[in-house]
PDB file of C-alpha atoms in Angstrom:
ATOM      1  CA  GLY J 203     -75.396 -37.784 -49.157  1.00 69.00           C
ATOM      2  CA  VAL J 204     -78.609 -36.587 -47.554  1.00 78.00           C
ATOM      3  CA  LEU J 205     -78.421 -35.356 -43.973  1.00 78.00           C
ATOM      4  CA  LYS J 206     -80.444 -37.257 -41.407  1.00 85.00           C
ATOM      5  CA  PRO J 207     -81.836 -35.916 -38.105  1.00 82.00           C
ATOM      6  CA  GLY J 208     -78.979 -35.168 -35.717  1.00 81.00           C
ATOM      7  CA  ASP J 209     -76.287 -35.073 -38.422  1.00 83.00           C
ATOM      8  CA  ALA J 210     -75.519 -31.347 -38.245  1.00 94.00           C
ATOM      9  CA  ASP J 211     -74.054 -29.275 -35.425  1.00 96.00           C
ATOM     10  CA  THR J 212     -74.160 -25.909 -37.195  1.00 97.00           C
ATOM     11  CA  ILE J 213     -76.023 -24.649 -40.268  1.00 97.00           C
ATOM     12  CA  ILE J 214     -75.214 -21.207 -41.640  1.00 98.00           C
ATOM     13  CA  PHE J 215     -77.521 -19.195 -43.889  1.00 98.00           C
ATOM     14  CA  CYS J 216     -75.291 -16.309 -44.990  1.00 98.00           C
ATOM     15  CA  SER J 217     -77.247 -13.930 -47.230  1.00 97.00           C
ATOM     16  CA  ILE J 218     -79.147 -16.873 -48.738  1.00 98.00           C
ATOM     17  CA  ILE J 219     -82.650 -16.866 -47.240  1.00 98.00           C
ATOM     18  CA  HIS J 220     -83.645 -13.722 -49.132  1.00 98.00           C
ATOM     19  CA  GLU J 221     -82.520 -15.496 -52.323  1.00 97.00           C
ATOM     20  CA  LEU J 222     -84.683 -18.533 -51.554  1.00 98.00           C
ATOM     21  CA  PHE J 223     -87.603 -16.204 -50.749  1.00 98.00           C
ATOM     22  CA  SER J 224     -87.110 -14.321 -54.029  1.00 98.00           C
ATOM     23  CA  TYR J 225     -86.486 -17.156 -56.490  1.00 97.00           C
ATOM     24  CA  ILE J 226     -88.164 -20.332 -55.218  1.00 97.00           C
ATOM     25  CA  GLU J 227     -91.881 -20.869 -55.776  1.00 96.00           C
ATOM     26  CA  THR J 228     -93.925 -22.308 -52.927  1.00 96.00           C
ATOM     27  CA  ASP J 229     -97.617 -22.962 -53.556  1.00 95.00           C
ATOM     28  CA  GLY J 230     -97.168 -21.453 -57.013  1.00 96.00           C
ATOM     29  CA  ARG J 231     -95.646 -18.115 -56.046  1.00 96.00           C
ATOM     30  CA  LYS J 232     -92.316 -16.515 -55.287  1.00 97.00           C
ATOM     31  CA  PHE J 233     -91.857 -14.052 -52.383  1.00 98.00           C
ATOM     32  CA  ASN J 234     -93.764 -16.483 -50.185  1.00 98.00           C
ATOM     33  CA  LYS J 235     -92.856 -16.693 -46.490  1.00 98.00           C
ATOM     34  CA  ALA J 236     -93.737 -20.397 -46.589  1.00 98.00           C
ATOM     35  CA  THR J 237     -90.452 -20.843 -48.510  1.00 98.00           C
ATOM     36  CA  ILE J 238     -88.566 -19.402 -45.520  1.00 98.00           C
ATOM     37  CA  ALA J 239     -90.485 -21.654 -43.135  1.00 98.00           C
ATOM     38  CA  GLY J 240     -89.583 -24.693 -45.259  1.00 98.00           C
ATOM     39  CA  ALA J 241     -85.888 -23.813 -45.289  1.00 98.00           C
ATOM     40  CA  LEU J 242     -85.764 -23.242 -41.529  1.00 98.00           C
ATOM     41  CA  LYS J 243     -87.673 -26.459 -40.746  1.00 97.00           C
ATOM     42  CA  SER J 244     -85.436 -28.536 -43.026  1.00 96.00           C
ATOM     43  CA  ALA J 245     -82.328 -27.140 -41.346  1.00 97.00           C
ATOM     44  CA  PHE J 246     -83.741 -27.514 -37.838  1.00 97.00           C
ATOM     45  CA  ASP J 247     -84.764 -31.137 -38.474  1.00 96.00           C
ATOM     46  CA  VAL J 248     -81.168 -32.245 -39.146  1.00 97.00           C
ATOM     47  CA  LEU J 249     -79.641 -30.374 -36.177  1.00 97.00           C
ATOM     48  CA  SER J 250     -78.370 -32.336 -33.230  1.00 96.00           C
ATOM     49  CA  PRO J 251     -79.521 -31.240 -29.752  1.00 96.00           C
ATOM     50  CA  GLY J 252     -77.466 -28.161 -28.873  1.00 97.00           C
ATOM     51  CA  GLY J 253     -76.881 -27.536 -32.568  1.00 97.00           C
ATOM     52  CA  ARG J 254     -77.297 -24.039 -33.974  1.00 98.00           C
ATOM     53  CA  ILE J 255     -78.611 -22.221 -37.011  1.00 98.00           C
ATOM     54  CA  LEU J 256     -76.896 -18.912 -37.840  1.00 98.00           C
ATOM     55  CA  ILE J 257     -78.714 -16.446 -40.085  1.00 98.00           C
ATOM     56  CA  ARG J 258     -77.138 -13.354 -41.586  1.00 98.00           C
ATOM     57  CA  ASP J 259     -79.484 -11.632 -43.994  1.00 98.00           C
ATOM     58  CA  GLY J 260     -81.426  -8.527 -44.897  1.00 98.00           C
ATOM     59  CA  ILE J 261     -84.066  -7.007 -42.651  1.00 98.00           C
ATOM     60  CA  MET J 262     -86.763  -4.399 -42.831  1.00 98.00           C
ATOM     61  CA  THR J 263     -86.769  -1.639 -40.237  1.00 97.00           C
ATOM     62  CA  GLU J 264     -89.455  -0.830 -37.694  1.00 96.00           C
ATOM     63  CA  PRO J 265     -91.768   0.859 -37.227  1.00 95.00           C
ATOM     64  CA  VAL J 266     -92.706   0.098 -40.810  1.00 96.00           C
ATOM     65  CA  SER J 267     -94.921   3.215 -40.899  1.00 97.00           C
ATOM     66  CA  LEU J 268     -91.876   5.541 -40.990  1.00 97.00           C
ATOM     67  CA  LYS J 269     -91.478   7.730 -44.053  1.00 98.00           C
ATOM     68  CA  ARG J 270     -88.170   8.959 -45.398  1.00 98.00           C
ATOM     69  CA  ARG J 271     -87.094  11.603 -47.906  1.00 98.00           C
ATOM     70  CA  ILE J 272     -84.487  10.881 -50.536  1.00 98.00           C
ATOM     71  CA  ARG J 273     -82.957  13.788 -52.423  1.00 98.00           C
ATOM     72  CA  PHE J 274     -80.897  12.742 -55.412  1.00 98.00           C
ATOM     73  CA  ALA J 275     -77.723  14.535 -56.406  1.00 96.00           C
ATOM     74  CA  SER J 276     -78.705  14.223 -60.080  1.00 93.00           C
ATOM     75  CA  ASP J 277     -81.576  13.547 -62.483  1.00 94.00           C
ATOM     76  CA  GLU J 278     -80.082  10.115 -63.056  1.00 95.00           C
ATOM     77  CA  GLY J 279     -81.109   9.035 -59.537  1.00 96.00           C
ATOM     78  CA  MET J 280     -84.744   9.977 -60.073  1.00 96.00           C
ATOM     79  CA  ASP J 281     -84.773   8.127 -63.389  1.00 96.00           C
ATOM     80  CA  PHE J 282     -83.247   5.071 -61.682  1.00 97.00           C
ATOM     81  CA  LEU J 283     -86.025   5.103 -59.033  1.00 98.00           C
ATOM     82  CA  LYS J 284     -88.814   5.371 -61.630  1.00 97.00           C
ATOM     83  CA  ARG J 285     -87.398   2.430 -63.556  1.00 97.00           C
ATOM     84  CA  TYR J 286     -86.808   0.416 -60.374  1.00 98.00           C
ATOM     85  CA  ALA J 287     -90.364   0.961 -59.081  1.00 98.00           C
ATOM     86  CA  HIS J 288     -91.683  -0.283 -62.420  1.00 98.00           C
ATOM     87  CA  ASP J 289     -89.364  -3.316 -62.647  1.00 98.00           C
ATOM     88  CA  PHE J 290     -89.075  -4.564 -59.041  1.00 98.00           C
ATOM     89  CA  GLN J 291     -90.690  -8.001 -58.690  1.00 97.00           C
ATOM     90  CA  GLY J 292     -90.980  -8.346 -54.903  1.00 97.00           C
ATOM     91  CA  ARG J 293     -93.790  -5.902 -54.142  1.00 97.00           C
ATOM     92  CA  SER J 294     -95.173  -2.532 -55.147  1.00 97.00           C
ATOM     93  CA  ILE J 295     -92.635   0.238 -54.395  1.00 98.00           C
ATOM     94  CA  GLN J 296     -94.347   3.488 -53.344  1.00 98.00           C
ATOM     95  CA  TYR J 297     -92.935   6.982 -53.752  1.00 98.00           C
ATOM     96  CA  GLU J 298     -94.285  10.508 -53.888  1.00 98.00           C
ATOM     97  CA  SER J 299     -92.422  13.240 -55.733  1.00 97.00           C
ATOM     98  CA  ILE J 300     -92.077  16.298 -53.439  1.00 97.00           C
ATOM     99  CA  GLY J 301     -89.665  18.432 -55.428  1.00 93.00           C
ATOM    100  CA  ARG J 302     -87.014  18.311 -58.095  1.00 93.00           C
ATOM    101  CA  ASN J 303     -85.142  15.041 -57.605  1.00 96.00           C
ATOM    102  CA  GLU J 304     -86.732  14.543 -54.159  1.00 97.00           C
ATOM    103  CA  VAL J 305     -89.211  11.899 -53.043  1.00 98.00           C
ATOM    104  CA  LEU J 306     -91.036  10.802 -49.893  1.00 98.00           C
ATOM    105  CA  MET J 307     -91.208   7.029 -49.429  1.00 98.00           C
ATOM    106  CA  PRO J 308     -92.139   4.394 -46.859  1.00 98.00           C
ATOM    107  CA  VAL J 309     -88.826   3.632 -45.143  1.00 98.00           C
ATOM    108  CA  ASN J 310     -88.652   0.007 -46.246  1.00 98.00           C
ATOM    109  CA  ASP J 311     -89.428   0.828 -49.877  1.00 98.00           C
ATOM    110  CA  ALA J 312     -86.718   3.496 -49.687  1.00 98.00           C
ATOM    111  CA  MET J 313     -84.171   1.019 -48.335  1.00 98.00           C
ATOM    112  CA  GLU J 314     -85.073  -1.778 -50.739  1.00 98.00           C
ATOM    113  CA  PHE J 315     -84.510   0.687 -53.582  1.00 98.00           C
ATOM    114  CA  LEU J 316     -81.287   2.053 -52.095  1.00 97.00           C
ATOM    115  CA  TYR J 317     -79.718  -1.399 -51.861  1.00 96.00           C
ATOM    116  CA  THR J 318     -80.098  -1.730 -55.637  1.00 96.00           C
ATOM    117  CA  TYR J 319     -79.057   1.876 -56.237  1.00 96.00           C
ATOM    118  CA  THR J 320     -75.867   1.170 -54.275  1.00 93.00           C
ATOM    119  CA  TRP J 321     -74.975  -1.776 -56.495  1.00 89.00           C
ATOM    120  CA  GLY J 322     -75.779   0.183 -59.651  1.00 89.00           C
ATOM    121  CA  GLU J 323     -76.397  -0.728 -63.239  1.00 91.00           C
ATOM    122  CA  GLU J 324     -74.208  -3.836 -63.387  1.00 91.00           C
ATOM    123  CA  SER J 325     -76.330  -5.665 -60.797  1.00 93.00           C
ATOM    124  CA  TYR J 326     -79.691  -4.116 -61.731  1.00 96.00           C
ATOM    125  CA  VAL J 327     -80.971  -7.060 -63.781  1.00 95.00           C
ATOM    126  CA  HIS J 328     -80.502  -9.373 -60.760  1.00 94.00           C
ATOM    127  CA  GLU J 329     -81.415  -6.985 -57.948  1.00 96.00           C
ATOM    128  CA  ILE J 330     -84.902  -6.208 -59.311  1.00 97.00           C
ATOM    129  CA  ASN J 331     -85.715  -9.893 -58.769  1.00 97.00           C
ATOM    130  CA  GLU J 332     -84.466 -10.046 -55.169  1.00 97.00           C
ATOM    131  CA  GLN J 333     -86.099  -8.672 -52.040  1.00 98.00           C
ATOM    132  CA  PHE J 334     -83.345  -8.175 -49.463  1.00 97.00           C
ATOM    133  CA  GLY J 335     -85.568  -7.212 -46.500  1.00 97.00           C
ATOM    134  CA  TYR J 336     -88.494  -9.513 -45.785  1.00 98.00           C
ATOM    135  CA  PHE J 337     -89.000  -9.308 -41.968  1.00 98.00           C
ATOM    136  CA  THR J 338     -88.368  -6.690 -39.307  1.00 98.00           C
ATOM    137  CA  PRO J 339     -86.240  -8.052 -36.413  1.00 97.00           C
ATOM    138  CA  SER J 340     -89.255  -8.593 -34.142  1.00 97.00           C
ATOM    139  CA  GLU J 341     -91.201 -10.246 -36.987  1.00 98.00           C
ATOM    140  CA  TYR J 342     -88.230 -12.508 -37.663  1.00 98.00           C
ATOM    141  CA  CYS J 343     -88.019 -13.711 -34.059  1.00 97.00           C
ATOM    142  CA  ARG J 344     -91.772 -14.252 -33.909  1.00 98.00           C
ATOM    143  CA  PHE J 345     -91.691 -16.182 -37.203  1.00 98.00           C
ATOM    144  CA  ILE J 346     -88.856 -18.424 -35.976  1.00 98.00           C
ATOM    145  CA  THR J 347     -90.725 -19.234 -32.761  1.00 98.00           C
ATOM    146  CA  GLU J 348     -93.985 -19.930 -34.604  1.00 98.00           C
ATOM    147  CA  THR J 349     -92.250 -22.026 -37.285  1.00 98.00           C
ATOM    148  CA  LEU J 350     -89.837 -24.075 -35.167  1.00 98.00           C
ATOM    149  CA  GLY J 351     -91.706 -24.272 -31.865  1.00 97.00           C
ATOM    150  CA  GLU J 352     -90.518 -24.593 -28.282  1.00 96.00           C
ATOM    151  CA  GLN J 353     -87.356 -26.534 -29.153  1.00 97.00           C
ATOM    152  CA  ALA J 354     -85.923 -23.420 -30.837  1.00 98.00           C
ATOM    153  CA  LYS J 355     -84.200 -20.992 -28.491  1.00 98.00           C
ATOM    154  CA  ILE J 356     -83.138 -17.655 -30.004  1.00 98.00           C
ATOM    155  CA  LEU J 357     -79.745 -16.874 -28.452  1.00 98.00           C
ATOM    156  CA  GLU J 358     -79.021 -13.696 -30.466  1.00 98.00           C
ATOM    157  CA  CYS J 359     -81.077 -11.355 -32.583  1.00 97.00           C
ATOM    158  CA  ARG J 360     -78.918  -8.369 -33.518  1.00 98.00           C
ATOM    159  CA  HIS J 361     -79.001  -5.996 -36.436  1.00 98.00           C
ATOM    160  CA  TYR J 362     -76.641  -3.469 -37.938  1.00 97.00           C
ATOM    161  CA  LEU J 363     -76.009  -1.279 -40.966  1.00 97.00           C
ATOM    162  CA  GLN J 364     -73.420  -2.658 -43.368  1.00 94.00           C
ATOM    163  CA  ASP J 365     -70.561  -0.191 -43.683  1.00 91.00           C
ATOM    164  CA  GLY J 366     -70.612  -0.033 -47.456  1.00 91.00           C
ATOM    165  CA  TYR J 367     -74.060   1.481 -47.841  1.00 94.00           C
ATOM    166  CA  PRO J 368     -73.503   4.923 -46.245  1.00 94.00           C
ATOM    167  CA  LEU J 369     -70.181   5.238 -48.033  1.00 93.00           C
ATOM    168  CA  ALA J 370     -71.523   4.249 -51.452  1.00 93.00           C
ATOM    169  CA  LEU J 371     -74.605   6.469 -51.164  1.00 95.00           C
ATOM    170  CA  SER J 372     -72.999   9.565 -49.632  1.00 93.00           C
ATOM    171  CA  GLN J 373     -72.253  11.122 -53.036  1.00 92.00           C
ATOM    172  CA  LYS J 374     -75.551  10.051 -54.596  1.00 96.00           C
ATOM    173  CA  ILE J 375     -78.295  11.023 -52.117  1.00 97.00           C
ATOM    174  CA  SER J 376     -79.240  12.792 -48.920  1.00 97.00           C
ATOM    175  CA  PHE J 377     -81.517  10.866 -46.575  1.00 98.00           C
ATOM    176  CA  SER J 378     -83.856  12.649 -44.162  1.00 98.00           C
ATOM    177  CA  ASP J 379     -87.027  12.296 -42.118  1.00 97.00           C
ATOM    178  CA  GLU J 380     -90.440  13.605 -43.192  1.00 95.00           C
ATOM    179  CA  ASN J 381     -89.508  17.113 -42.007  1.00 95.00           C
ATOM    180  CA  GLY J 382     -86.247  17.234 -43.961  1.00 95.00           C
ATOM    181  CA  LYS J 383     -83.911  16.617 -40.998  1.00 97.00           C
ATOM    182  CA  ARG J 384     -80.909  14.496 -42.027  1.00 97.00           C
ATOM    183  CA  VAL J 385     -81.019  11.019 -40.453  1.00 97.00           C
ATOM    184  CA  GLN J 386     -78.915   7.862 -40.579  1.00 96.00           C
ATOM    185  CA  LEU J 387     -79.817   4.983 -42.832  1.00 97.00           C
ATOM    186  CA  PRO J 388     -81.552   2.274 -40.771  1.00 98.00           C
ATOM    187  CA  ASP J 389     -79.998  -1.114 -40.082  1.00 97.00           C
ATOM    188  CA  SER J 390     -79.774  -3.300 -43.149  1.00 97.00           C
ATOM    189  CA  THR J 391     -78.741  -6.697 -41.854  1.00 98.00           C
ATOM    190  CA  CYS J 392     -79.548  -9.121 -39.042  1.00 98.00           C
ATOM    191  CA  LEU J 393     -77.512 -11.730 -37.227  1.00 98.00           C
ATOM    192  CA  ILE J 394     -79.664 -14.394 -35.583  1.00 98.00           C
ATOM    193  CA  VAL J 395     -78.511 -17.480 -33.670  1.00 98.00           C
ATOM    194  CA  ILE J 396     -80.997 -20.286 -32.946  1.00 98.00           C
ATOM    195  CA  GLU J 397     -80.182 -23.238 -30.719  1.00 98.00           C
ATOM    196  CA  LYS J 398     -82.001 -26.559 -30.714  1.00 98.00           C
ATOM    197  CA  ILE J 399     -82.701 -27.469 -27.117  1.00 96.00           C
ATOM    198  CA  ASN J 400     -83.412 -30.995 -25.861  1.00 81.00           C
TER     199      ASN J 400
END
């Protein structure tokens, strides 16, 4: 049946909000943050006092102005990026070619691409329709507070890099800052806990 206010103690969104954001139209368009607001409000409305929402999902990194270099181990990687930038539905993916099989990109465009590059050809047809990172951690916390109001207390807002990404990409690319110094991949995933206070 349909949940009524106070029916739920815990609601878990595990890698689902980015799917809602990517596939559900709100006000006639996909990739609309109003879809996220609707999902959070619906969940919050049925929580009992003291109940919690847990979110595990993709994030963007900050500062968003960072640029990163990707050097591909083969021509295939450069071809994959060109095709991805053309096909990705979420937003315009920017890159500047700075050498053979090397590009300079805004960090969040680089990461959005690399998530799909990690999964490879088998998942390509789905991944070009999904935007994994949609808020930075600070944007996410601000959005939650603005959307859910004073009754929503954010108990945790952590982020981390999923283990699989560095391992999967280590043979395919090198990742560096604007000056060519090797750097770590930024955090990919957030864990947020929201409590409904009386």
